[in-house]
Tab-separated table of C-alpha atoms and ligand atoms in Angstrom:
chain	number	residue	atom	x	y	z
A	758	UNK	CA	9.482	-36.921	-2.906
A	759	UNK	CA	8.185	-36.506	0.311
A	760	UNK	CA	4.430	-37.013	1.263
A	761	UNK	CA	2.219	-33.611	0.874
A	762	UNK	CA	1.377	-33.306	4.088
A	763	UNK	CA	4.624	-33.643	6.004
A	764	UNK	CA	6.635	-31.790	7.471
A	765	UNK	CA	9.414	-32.766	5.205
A	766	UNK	CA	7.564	-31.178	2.506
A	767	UNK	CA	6.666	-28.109	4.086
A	768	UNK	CA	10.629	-27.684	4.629
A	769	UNK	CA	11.551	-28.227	0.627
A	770	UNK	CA	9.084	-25.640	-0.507
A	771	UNK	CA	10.314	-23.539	1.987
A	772	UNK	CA	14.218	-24.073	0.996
A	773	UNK	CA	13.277	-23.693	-2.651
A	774	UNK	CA	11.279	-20.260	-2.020
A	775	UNK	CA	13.067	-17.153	-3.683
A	776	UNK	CA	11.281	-15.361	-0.894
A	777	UNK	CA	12.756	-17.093	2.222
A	778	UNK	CA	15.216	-14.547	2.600
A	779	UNK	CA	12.718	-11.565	3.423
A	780	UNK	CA	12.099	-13.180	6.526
A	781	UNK	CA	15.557	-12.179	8.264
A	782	UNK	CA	15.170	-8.719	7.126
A	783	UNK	CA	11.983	-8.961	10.490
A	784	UNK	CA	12.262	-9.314	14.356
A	785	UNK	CA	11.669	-12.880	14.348
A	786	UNK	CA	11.743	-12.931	18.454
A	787	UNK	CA	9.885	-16.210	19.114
A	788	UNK	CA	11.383	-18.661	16.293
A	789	UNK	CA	8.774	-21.358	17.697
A	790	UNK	CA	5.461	-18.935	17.690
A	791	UNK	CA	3.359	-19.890	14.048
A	792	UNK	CA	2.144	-16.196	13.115
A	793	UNK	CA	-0.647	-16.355	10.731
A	794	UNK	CA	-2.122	-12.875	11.441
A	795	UNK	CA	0.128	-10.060	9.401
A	796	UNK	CA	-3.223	-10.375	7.683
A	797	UNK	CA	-4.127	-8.105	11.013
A	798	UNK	CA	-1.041	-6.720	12.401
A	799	UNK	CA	2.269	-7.027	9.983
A	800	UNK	CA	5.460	-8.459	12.287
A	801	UNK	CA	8.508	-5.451	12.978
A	802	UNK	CA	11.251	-4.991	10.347
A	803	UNK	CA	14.128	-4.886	11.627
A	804	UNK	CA	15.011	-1.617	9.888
A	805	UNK	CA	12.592	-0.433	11.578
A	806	UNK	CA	13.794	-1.078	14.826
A	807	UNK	CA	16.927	0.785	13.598
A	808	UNK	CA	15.044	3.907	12.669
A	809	UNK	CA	12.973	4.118	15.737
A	810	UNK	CA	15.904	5.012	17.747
A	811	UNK	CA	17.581	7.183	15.097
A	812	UNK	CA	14.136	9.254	14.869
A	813	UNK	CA	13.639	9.261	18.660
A	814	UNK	CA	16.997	10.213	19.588
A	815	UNK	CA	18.678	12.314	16.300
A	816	UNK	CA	15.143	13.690	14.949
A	817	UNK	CA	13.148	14.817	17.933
A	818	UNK	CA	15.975	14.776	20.612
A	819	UNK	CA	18.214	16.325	18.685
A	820	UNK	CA	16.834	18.379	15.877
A	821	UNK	CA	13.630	19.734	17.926
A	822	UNK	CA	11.513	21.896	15.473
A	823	UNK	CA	14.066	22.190	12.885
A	824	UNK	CA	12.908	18.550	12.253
A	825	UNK	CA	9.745	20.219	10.449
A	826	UNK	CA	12.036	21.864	7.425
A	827	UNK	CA	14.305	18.673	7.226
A	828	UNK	CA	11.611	16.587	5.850
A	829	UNK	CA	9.023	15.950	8.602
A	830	UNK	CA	6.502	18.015	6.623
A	831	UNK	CA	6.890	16.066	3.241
A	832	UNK	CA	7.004	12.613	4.839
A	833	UNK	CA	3.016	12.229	4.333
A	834	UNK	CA	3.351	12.406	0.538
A	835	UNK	CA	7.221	11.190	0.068
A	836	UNK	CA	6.094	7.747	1.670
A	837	UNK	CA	2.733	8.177	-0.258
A	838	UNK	CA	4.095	8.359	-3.329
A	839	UNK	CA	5.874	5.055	-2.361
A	840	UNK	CA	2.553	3.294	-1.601
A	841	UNK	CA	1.293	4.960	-4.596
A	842	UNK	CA	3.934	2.157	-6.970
A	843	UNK	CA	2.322	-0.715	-4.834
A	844	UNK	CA	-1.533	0.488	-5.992
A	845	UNK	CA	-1.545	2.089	-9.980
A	846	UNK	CA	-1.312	5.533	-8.715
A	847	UNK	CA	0.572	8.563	-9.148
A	848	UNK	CA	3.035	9.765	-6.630
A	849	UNK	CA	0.778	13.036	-6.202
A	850	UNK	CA	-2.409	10.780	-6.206
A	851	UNK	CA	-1.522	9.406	-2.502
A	852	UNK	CA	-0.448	10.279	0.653
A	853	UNK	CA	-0.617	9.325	4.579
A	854	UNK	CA	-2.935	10.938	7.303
A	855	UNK	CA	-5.289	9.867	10.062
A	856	UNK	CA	-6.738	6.061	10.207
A	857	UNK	CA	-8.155	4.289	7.358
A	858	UNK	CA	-11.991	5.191	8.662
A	859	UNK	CA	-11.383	8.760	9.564
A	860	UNK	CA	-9.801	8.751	5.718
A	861	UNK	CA	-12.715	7.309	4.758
A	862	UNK	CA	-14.784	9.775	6.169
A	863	UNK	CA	-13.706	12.410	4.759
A	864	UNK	CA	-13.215	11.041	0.795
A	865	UNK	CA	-16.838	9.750	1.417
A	866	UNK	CA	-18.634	13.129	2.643
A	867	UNK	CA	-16.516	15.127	-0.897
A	868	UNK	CA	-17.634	12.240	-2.981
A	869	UNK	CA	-21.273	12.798	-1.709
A	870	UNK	CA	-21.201	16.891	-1.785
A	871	UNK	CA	-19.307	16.676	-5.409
A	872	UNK	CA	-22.685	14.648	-6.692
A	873	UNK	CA	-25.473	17.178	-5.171
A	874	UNK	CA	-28.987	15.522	-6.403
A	875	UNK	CA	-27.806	11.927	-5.530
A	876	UNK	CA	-28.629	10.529	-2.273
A	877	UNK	CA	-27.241	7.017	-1.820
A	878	UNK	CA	-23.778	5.379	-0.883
A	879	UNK	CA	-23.746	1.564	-2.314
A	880	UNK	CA	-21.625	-0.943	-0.272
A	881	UNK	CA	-21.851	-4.782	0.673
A	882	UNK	CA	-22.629	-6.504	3.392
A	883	UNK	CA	-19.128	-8.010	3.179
A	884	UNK	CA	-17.682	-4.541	4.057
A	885	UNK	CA	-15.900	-4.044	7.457
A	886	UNK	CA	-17.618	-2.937	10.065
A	887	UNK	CA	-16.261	0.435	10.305
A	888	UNK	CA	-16.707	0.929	6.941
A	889	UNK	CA	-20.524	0.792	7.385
A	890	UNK	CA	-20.604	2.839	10.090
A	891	UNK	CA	-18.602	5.400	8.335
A	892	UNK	CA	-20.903	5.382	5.457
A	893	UNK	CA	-23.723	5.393	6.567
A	894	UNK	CA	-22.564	8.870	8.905
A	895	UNK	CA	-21.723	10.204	5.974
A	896	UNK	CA	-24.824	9.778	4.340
A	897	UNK	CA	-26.834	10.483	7.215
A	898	UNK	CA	-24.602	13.412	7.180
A	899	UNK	CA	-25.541	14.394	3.826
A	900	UNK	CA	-29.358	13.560	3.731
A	901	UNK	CA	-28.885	10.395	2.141
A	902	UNK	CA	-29.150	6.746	3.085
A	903	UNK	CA	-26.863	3.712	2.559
A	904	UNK	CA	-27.834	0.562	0.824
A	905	UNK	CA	-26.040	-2.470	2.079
A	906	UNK	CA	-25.910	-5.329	-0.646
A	907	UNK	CA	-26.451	-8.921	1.068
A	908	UNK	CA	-23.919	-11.879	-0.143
A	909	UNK	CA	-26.336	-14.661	0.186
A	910	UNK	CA	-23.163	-17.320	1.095
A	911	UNK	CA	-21.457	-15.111	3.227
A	912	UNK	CA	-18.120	-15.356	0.851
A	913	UNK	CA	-19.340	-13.531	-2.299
A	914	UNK	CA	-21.087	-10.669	-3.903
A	915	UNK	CA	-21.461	-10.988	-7.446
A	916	UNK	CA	-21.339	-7.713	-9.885
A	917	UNK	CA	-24.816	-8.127	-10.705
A	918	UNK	CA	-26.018	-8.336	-7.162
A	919	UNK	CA	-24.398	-4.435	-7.036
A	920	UNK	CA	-25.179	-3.632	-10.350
A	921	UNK	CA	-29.044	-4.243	-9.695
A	922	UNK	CA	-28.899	-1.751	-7.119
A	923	UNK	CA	-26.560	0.934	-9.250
A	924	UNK	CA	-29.478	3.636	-9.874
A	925	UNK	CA	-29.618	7.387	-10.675
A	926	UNK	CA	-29.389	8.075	-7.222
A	927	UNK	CA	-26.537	6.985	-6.391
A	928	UNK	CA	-23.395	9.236	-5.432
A	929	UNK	CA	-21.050	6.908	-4.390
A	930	UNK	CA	-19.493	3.188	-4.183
A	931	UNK	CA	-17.328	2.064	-1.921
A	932	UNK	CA	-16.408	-1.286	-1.325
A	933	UNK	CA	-13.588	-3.580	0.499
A	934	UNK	CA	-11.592	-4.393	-2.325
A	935	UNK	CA	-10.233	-7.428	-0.593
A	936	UNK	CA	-12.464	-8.461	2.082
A	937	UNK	CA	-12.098	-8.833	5.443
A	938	UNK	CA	-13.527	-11.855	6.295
A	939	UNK	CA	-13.551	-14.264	3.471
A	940	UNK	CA	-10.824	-12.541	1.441
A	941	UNK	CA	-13.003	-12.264	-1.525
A	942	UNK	CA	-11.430	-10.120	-3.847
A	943	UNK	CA	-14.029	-7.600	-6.302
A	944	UNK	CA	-13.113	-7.139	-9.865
A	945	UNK	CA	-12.074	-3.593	-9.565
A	946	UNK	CA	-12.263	-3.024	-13.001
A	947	UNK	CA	-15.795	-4.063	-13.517
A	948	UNK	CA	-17.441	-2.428	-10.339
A	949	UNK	CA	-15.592	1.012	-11.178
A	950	UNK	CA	-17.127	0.798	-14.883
A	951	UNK	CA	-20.513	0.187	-13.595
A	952	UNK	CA	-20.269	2.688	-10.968
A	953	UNK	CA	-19.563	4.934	-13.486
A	954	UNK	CA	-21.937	3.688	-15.952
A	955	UNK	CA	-24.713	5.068	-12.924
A	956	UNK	CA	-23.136	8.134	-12.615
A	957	UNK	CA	-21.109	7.425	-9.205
A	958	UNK	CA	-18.293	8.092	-7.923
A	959	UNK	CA	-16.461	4.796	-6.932
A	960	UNK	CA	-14.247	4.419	-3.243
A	961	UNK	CA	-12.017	1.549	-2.559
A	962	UNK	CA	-10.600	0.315	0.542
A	963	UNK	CA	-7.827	-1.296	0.039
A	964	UNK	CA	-6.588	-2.121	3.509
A	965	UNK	CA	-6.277	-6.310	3.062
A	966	UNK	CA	-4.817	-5.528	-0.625
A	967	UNK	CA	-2.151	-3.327	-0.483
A	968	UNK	CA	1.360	-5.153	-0.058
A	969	UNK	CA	-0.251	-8.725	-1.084
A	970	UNK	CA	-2.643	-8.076	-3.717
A	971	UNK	CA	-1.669	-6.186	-6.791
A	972	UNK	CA	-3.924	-3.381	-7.787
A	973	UNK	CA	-4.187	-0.886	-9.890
A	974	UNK	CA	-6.181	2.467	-9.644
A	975	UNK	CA	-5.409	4.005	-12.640
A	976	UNK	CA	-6.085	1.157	-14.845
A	977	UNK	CA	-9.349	0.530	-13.296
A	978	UNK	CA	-10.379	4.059	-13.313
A	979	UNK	CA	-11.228	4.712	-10.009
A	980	UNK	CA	-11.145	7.861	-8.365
A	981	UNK	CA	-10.921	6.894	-4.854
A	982	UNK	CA	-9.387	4.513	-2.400
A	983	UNK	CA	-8.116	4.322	1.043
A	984	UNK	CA	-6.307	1.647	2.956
A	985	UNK	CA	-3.994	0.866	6.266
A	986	UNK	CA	-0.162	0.411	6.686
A	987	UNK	CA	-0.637	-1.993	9.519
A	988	UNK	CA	-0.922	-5.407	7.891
A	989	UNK	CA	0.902	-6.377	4.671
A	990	UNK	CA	2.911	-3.132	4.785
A	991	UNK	CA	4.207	-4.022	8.506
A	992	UNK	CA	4.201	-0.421	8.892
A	993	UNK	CA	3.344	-1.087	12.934
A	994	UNK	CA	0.293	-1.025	15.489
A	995	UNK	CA	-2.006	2.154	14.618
A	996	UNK	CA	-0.016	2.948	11.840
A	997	UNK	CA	-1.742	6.338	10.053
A	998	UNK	CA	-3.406	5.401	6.956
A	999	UNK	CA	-3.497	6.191	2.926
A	1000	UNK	CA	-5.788	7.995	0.665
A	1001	UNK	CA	-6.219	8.575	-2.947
A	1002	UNK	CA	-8.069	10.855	-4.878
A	1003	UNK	CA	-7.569	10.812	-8.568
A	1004	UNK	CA	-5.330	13.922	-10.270
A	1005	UNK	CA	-8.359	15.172	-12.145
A	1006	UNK	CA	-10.561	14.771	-8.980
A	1007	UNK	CA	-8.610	16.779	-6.227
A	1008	UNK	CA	-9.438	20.754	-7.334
A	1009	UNK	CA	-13.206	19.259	-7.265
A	1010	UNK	CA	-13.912	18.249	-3.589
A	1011	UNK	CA	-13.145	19.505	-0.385
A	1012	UNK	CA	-12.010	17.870	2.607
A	1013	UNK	CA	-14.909	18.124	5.183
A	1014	UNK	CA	-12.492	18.230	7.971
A	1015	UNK	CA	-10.712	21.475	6.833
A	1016	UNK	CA	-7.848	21.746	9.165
A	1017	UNK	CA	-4.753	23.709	8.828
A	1018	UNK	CA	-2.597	21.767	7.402
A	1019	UNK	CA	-4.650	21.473	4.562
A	1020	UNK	CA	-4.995	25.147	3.810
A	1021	UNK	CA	-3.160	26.820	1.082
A	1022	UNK	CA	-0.277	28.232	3.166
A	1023	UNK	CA	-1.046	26.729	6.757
A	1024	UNK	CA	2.018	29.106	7.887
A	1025	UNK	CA	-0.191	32.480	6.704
A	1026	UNK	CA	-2.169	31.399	10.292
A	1027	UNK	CA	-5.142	32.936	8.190
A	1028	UNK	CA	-8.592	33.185	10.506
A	1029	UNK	CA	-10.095	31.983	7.043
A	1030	UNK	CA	-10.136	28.586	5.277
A	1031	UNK	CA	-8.876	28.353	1.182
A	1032	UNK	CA	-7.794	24.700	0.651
A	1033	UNK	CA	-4.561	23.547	-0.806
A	1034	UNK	CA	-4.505	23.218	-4.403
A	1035	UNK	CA	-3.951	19.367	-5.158
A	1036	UNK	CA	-3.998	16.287	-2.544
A	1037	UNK	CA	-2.456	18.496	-0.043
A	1038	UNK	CA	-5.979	19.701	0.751
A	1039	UNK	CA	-6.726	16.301	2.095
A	1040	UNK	CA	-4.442	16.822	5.046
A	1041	UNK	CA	-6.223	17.737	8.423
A	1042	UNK	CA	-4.187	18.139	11.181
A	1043	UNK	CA	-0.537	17.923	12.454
A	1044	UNK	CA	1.096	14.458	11.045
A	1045	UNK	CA	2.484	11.944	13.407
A	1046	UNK	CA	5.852	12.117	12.645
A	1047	UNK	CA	7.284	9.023	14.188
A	1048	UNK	CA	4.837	6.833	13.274
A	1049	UNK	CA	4.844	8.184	9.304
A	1050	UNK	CA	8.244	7.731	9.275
A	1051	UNK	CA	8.150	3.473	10.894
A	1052	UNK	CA	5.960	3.341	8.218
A	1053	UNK	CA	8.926	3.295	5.146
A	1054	UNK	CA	11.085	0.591	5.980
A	1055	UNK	CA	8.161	-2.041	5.507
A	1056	UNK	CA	6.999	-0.395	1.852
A	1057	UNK	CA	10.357	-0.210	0.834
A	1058	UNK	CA	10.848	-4.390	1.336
A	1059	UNK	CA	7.735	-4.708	-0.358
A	1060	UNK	CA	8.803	-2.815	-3.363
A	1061	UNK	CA	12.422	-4.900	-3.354
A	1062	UNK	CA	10.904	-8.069	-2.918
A	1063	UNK	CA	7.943	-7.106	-5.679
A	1064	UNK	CA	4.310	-7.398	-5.598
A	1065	UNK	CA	4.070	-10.058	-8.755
A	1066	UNK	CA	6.430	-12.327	-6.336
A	1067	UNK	CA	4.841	-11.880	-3.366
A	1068	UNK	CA	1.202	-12.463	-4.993
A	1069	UNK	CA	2.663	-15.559	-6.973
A	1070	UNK	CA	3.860	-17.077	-3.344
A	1071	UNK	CA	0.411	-15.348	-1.489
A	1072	UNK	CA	-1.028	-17.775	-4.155
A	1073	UNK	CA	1.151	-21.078	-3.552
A	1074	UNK	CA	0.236	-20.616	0.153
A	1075	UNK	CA	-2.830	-20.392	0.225
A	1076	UNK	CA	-3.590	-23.117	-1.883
A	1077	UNK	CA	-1.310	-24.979	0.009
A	1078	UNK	CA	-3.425	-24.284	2.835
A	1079	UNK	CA	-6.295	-25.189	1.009
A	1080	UNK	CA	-5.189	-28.637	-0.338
A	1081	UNK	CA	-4.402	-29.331	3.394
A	1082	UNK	CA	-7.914	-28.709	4.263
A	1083	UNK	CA	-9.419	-30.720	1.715
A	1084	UNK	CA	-7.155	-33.793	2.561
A	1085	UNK	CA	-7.230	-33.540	6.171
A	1086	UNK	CA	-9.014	-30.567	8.023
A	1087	UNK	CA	-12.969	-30.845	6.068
A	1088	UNK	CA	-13.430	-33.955	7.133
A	1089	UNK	CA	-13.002	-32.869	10.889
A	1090	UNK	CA	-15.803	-30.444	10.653
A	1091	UNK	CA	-14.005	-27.212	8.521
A	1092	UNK	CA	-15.351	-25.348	6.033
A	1093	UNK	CA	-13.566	-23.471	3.718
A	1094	UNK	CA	-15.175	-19.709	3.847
A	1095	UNK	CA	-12.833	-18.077	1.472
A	1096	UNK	CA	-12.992	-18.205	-2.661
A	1097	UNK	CA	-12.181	-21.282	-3.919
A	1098	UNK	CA	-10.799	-19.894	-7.303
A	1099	UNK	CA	-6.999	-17.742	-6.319
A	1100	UNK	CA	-8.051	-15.071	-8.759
A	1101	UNK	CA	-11.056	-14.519	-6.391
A	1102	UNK	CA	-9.322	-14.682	-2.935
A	1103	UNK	CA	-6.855	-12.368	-1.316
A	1104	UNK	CA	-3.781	-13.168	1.060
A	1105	UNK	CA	-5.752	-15.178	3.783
A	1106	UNK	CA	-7.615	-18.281	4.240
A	1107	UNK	CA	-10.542	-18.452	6.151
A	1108	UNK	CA	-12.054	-21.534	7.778
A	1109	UNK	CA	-15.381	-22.015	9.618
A	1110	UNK	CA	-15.791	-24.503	12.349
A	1111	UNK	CA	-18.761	-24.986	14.675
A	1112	UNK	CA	-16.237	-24.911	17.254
A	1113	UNK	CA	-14.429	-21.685	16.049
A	1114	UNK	CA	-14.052	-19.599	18.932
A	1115	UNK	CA	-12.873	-22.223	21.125
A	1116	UNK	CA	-10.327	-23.866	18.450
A	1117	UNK	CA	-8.870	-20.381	17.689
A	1118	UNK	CA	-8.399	-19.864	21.437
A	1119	UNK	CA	-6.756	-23.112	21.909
A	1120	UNK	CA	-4.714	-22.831	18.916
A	1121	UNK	CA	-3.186	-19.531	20.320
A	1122	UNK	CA	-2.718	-20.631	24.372
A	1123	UNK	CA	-2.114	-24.422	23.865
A	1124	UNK	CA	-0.162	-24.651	20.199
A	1125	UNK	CA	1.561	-20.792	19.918
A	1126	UNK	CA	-0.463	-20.724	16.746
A	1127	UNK	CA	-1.866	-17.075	16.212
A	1128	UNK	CA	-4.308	-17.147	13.585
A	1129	UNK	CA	-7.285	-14.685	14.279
A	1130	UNK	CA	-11.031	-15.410	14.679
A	1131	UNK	CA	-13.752	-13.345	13.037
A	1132	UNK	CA	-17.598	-14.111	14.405
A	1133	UNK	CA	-19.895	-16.220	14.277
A	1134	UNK	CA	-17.041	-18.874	13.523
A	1135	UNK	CA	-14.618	-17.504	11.135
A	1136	UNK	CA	-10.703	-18.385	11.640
A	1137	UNK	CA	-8.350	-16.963	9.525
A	1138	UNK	CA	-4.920	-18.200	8.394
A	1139	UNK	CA	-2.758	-15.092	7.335
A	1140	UNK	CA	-0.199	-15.550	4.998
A	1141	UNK	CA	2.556	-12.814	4.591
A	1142	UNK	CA	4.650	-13.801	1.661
A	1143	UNK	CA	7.275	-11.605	2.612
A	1144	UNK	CA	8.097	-13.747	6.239
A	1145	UNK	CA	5.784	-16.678	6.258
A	1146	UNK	CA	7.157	-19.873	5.964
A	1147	UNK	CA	5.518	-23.174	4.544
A	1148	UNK	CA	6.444	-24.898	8.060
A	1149	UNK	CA	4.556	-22.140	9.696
A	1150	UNK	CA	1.610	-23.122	7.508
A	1151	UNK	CA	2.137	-27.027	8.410
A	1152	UNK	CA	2.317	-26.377	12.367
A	1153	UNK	CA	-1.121	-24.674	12.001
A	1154	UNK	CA	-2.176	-27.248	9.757
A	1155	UNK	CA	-1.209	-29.594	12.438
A	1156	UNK	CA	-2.917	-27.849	15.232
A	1157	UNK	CA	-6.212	-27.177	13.573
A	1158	UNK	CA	-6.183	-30.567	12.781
A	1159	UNK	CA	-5.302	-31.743	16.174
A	1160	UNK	CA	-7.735	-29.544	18.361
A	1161	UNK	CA	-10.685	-30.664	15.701
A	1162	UNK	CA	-9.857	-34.416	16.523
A	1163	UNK	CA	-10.112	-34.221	20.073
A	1164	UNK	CA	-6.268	-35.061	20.265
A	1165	UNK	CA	-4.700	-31.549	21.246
B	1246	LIG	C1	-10.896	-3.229	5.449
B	1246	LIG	C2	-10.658	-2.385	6.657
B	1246	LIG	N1	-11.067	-1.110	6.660
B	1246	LIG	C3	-10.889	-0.311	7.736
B	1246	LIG	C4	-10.278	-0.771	8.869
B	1246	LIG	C5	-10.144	0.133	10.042
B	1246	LIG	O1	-8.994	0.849	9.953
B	1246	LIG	P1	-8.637	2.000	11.026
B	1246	LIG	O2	-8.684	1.345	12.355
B	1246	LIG	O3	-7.252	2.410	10.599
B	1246	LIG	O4	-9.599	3.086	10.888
B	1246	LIG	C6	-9.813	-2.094	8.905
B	1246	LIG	C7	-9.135	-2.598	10.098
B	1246	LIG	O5	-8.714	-3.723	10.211
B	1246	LIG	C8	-10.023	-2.918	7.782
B	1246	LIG	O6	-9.631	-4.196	7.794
């Protein structure tokens, strides 16, 4: 048996992974670069680079506005009702518009007007950025205020800690289910009951879960969620994002960007607004049909591969990763700021260093180690099950390890 930290034993897990083969079905065009950011930007499959010339040249060259009756204008919900497998939900609970904060916006200004009396929008201080500056628009929007919950360590926030601040007045929660910077995952169960237990209507972003952490909507109750199809979805750079509204929800709120597309019968060209009975309403403007469309290739290998195997290996990684820090990278200086427990932590490892900024810098221009660095000295090692390989993992290992030493 070869020695836990070598490379020989990066190379048997690795041969014995029922995964490996995923990672042919991707562009792999640098075979030496270690890419430990899908977490941020998913790499290309390569059926995807098949369909980008089929849609360029047959769809649009070709077919010109025809393309609009031959499935352009169903693509939104046909691939949403895709995603919907990969999160609990219906295939009429979910479909694909805009970017994950101007979906956000809009879920989070109906949530607010369906719950007139109630002021505030609960999140945590965990949340991404534009998440709180979403929010709190929309609550300026609507008169109220947001209430940021602190985590005091920076990794966590405990139920209680957004329980405590679960009053009468408040409309809405919305939280990062995994999130972004620690990978702390929320019980989604729990924080949907005691949003509802206040009276609130509860939001999820699910942009570092979906396509590495299994979730499930219905289960949990929730009645909102919206998330990107640029990272563990590989659906490519800007790819338009998801939203969810529950069945029972969608005749109740109304889309505060009310464009024509999401009017009962855009093709009427009616001077007046009447929304679209169902999700449809949630539909603003013209989609972007190429993009939509890059967008299936990369949920359909998720659903072959299957979300309890890729979780099971997201899991064997990152521990991985995490028994190679304990060993070899804490005493150099590393902290580990991600969940210790795997039931708590999503599909990335982060690690702080004094040092961060300058170690992630060198890891990407002197080792061809791309890991990403979140501030004040956050670096975070991605792990997509679906292409990333336990060698990968051991050259950043490696590298880390090197730069912290003063010998790289
Ligand atoms: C959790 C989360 N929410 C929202 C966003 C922003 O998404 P978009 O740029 O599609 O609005 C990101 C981007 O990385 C994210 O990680």
């Amino acid at each position: 048996m070869p020695e836990f930290s070598s490379l020989e034993y990066a190379r048997m897990q690795d041969a014995g992974d029922e995964l490996a083969s995923f990672r042919e079905r991707f562009l792999i065009a640098e075979p030496d670069l270690v890419y430990v950011d899908g977490n941020s930007l998913g790499r290309l499959p390569k059926a995807a680079l098949e369909l980008s010339r089929e849609l360029v040249e047959q769809q649009w060259g070709s077919r010109l506005i025809r393309g609009w009756n031959e499935g352009w204008l169903d693509l939104s919900t046909r691939i949403g009702g895709k995603i919907a497998r990969l999160i609990g939900a219906g295939t009429d609970e979910v479909l694909l518009a805009d970017s994950t904060s101007v979906n956000l916006f809009k879920l989070s200004v109906a949530a607010m007007r369906a719950r007139p009396g109630r002021s505030r929008i609960v999140t945590d201080a965990l949340n991404f950025p534009s998440d709180l500056y979403v929010l709190r628009a929309a609550a300026d929007l609507c008169g109220g205020e947001l209430c940021v919950v602190p985590s005091e360590d920076g990794i966590t926030v405990p139920l209680q800690a957004l329980r405590f601040v679960m009053g009468d007045d408040v409309a809405l929660v919305s939280l990062s289910h995994t999130t972004y910077k620690s990978a702390f995952v929320h019980d989604m169960r729990a924080v949907t009951a005691a949003a509802h237990a206040a009276g609130a209507l509860m939001l999820w972003d699910l942009s570092h879960s979906v396509g590495s952490v299994p979730v499930d909507l219905e289960r949990a109750g929730a009645d909102l969620a919206v998330g990107c199809a640029y990272k563990y979805l590989n659906g490519g750079p800007g790819a338009p994002a998801f939203l969810y509204v529950r069945r029972s929800l969608q005749e109740a709120l109304q889309n505060p960007i009310s464009g024509w597309l999401g009017r009962d019968d855009p093709f009427s060209f009616s001077p007046d607004y009447e929304a679209a009975s169902g999700l449809r309403r949630f539909i603003s403007g013209t989609p972007p049909v190429l993009s939509l469309a890059m967008i299936e290739p990369g949920v359909d290998l998720v659903l072959e591969a299957g979300l309890d195997r890729i979780r099971a290996k997201s899991i064997q990684q990152t521990e991985y990763l995490i028994s190679r820090w304990e060993q070899e990278l804490r005493p150099l200086g590393y902290t580990l700021a991600s969940p210790r427990d795997s039931a708590q932590r999503g599909s990335h490892v982060a690690l702080a260093h004094a040092e961060g900024q300058r170690l992630n810098d060198a890891l990407i221009e002197r080792w061809n180690v791309i890991p990403d660095f979140r501030p004040p000295n956050v670096i975070r090692v991605g792990v997509s099950p679906l292409y990333t390989t336990y060698t990968e993992l051991h050259g950043a290992v490696q590298a880390l390890k090197s730069l912290a030493s003063g010998l790289g």
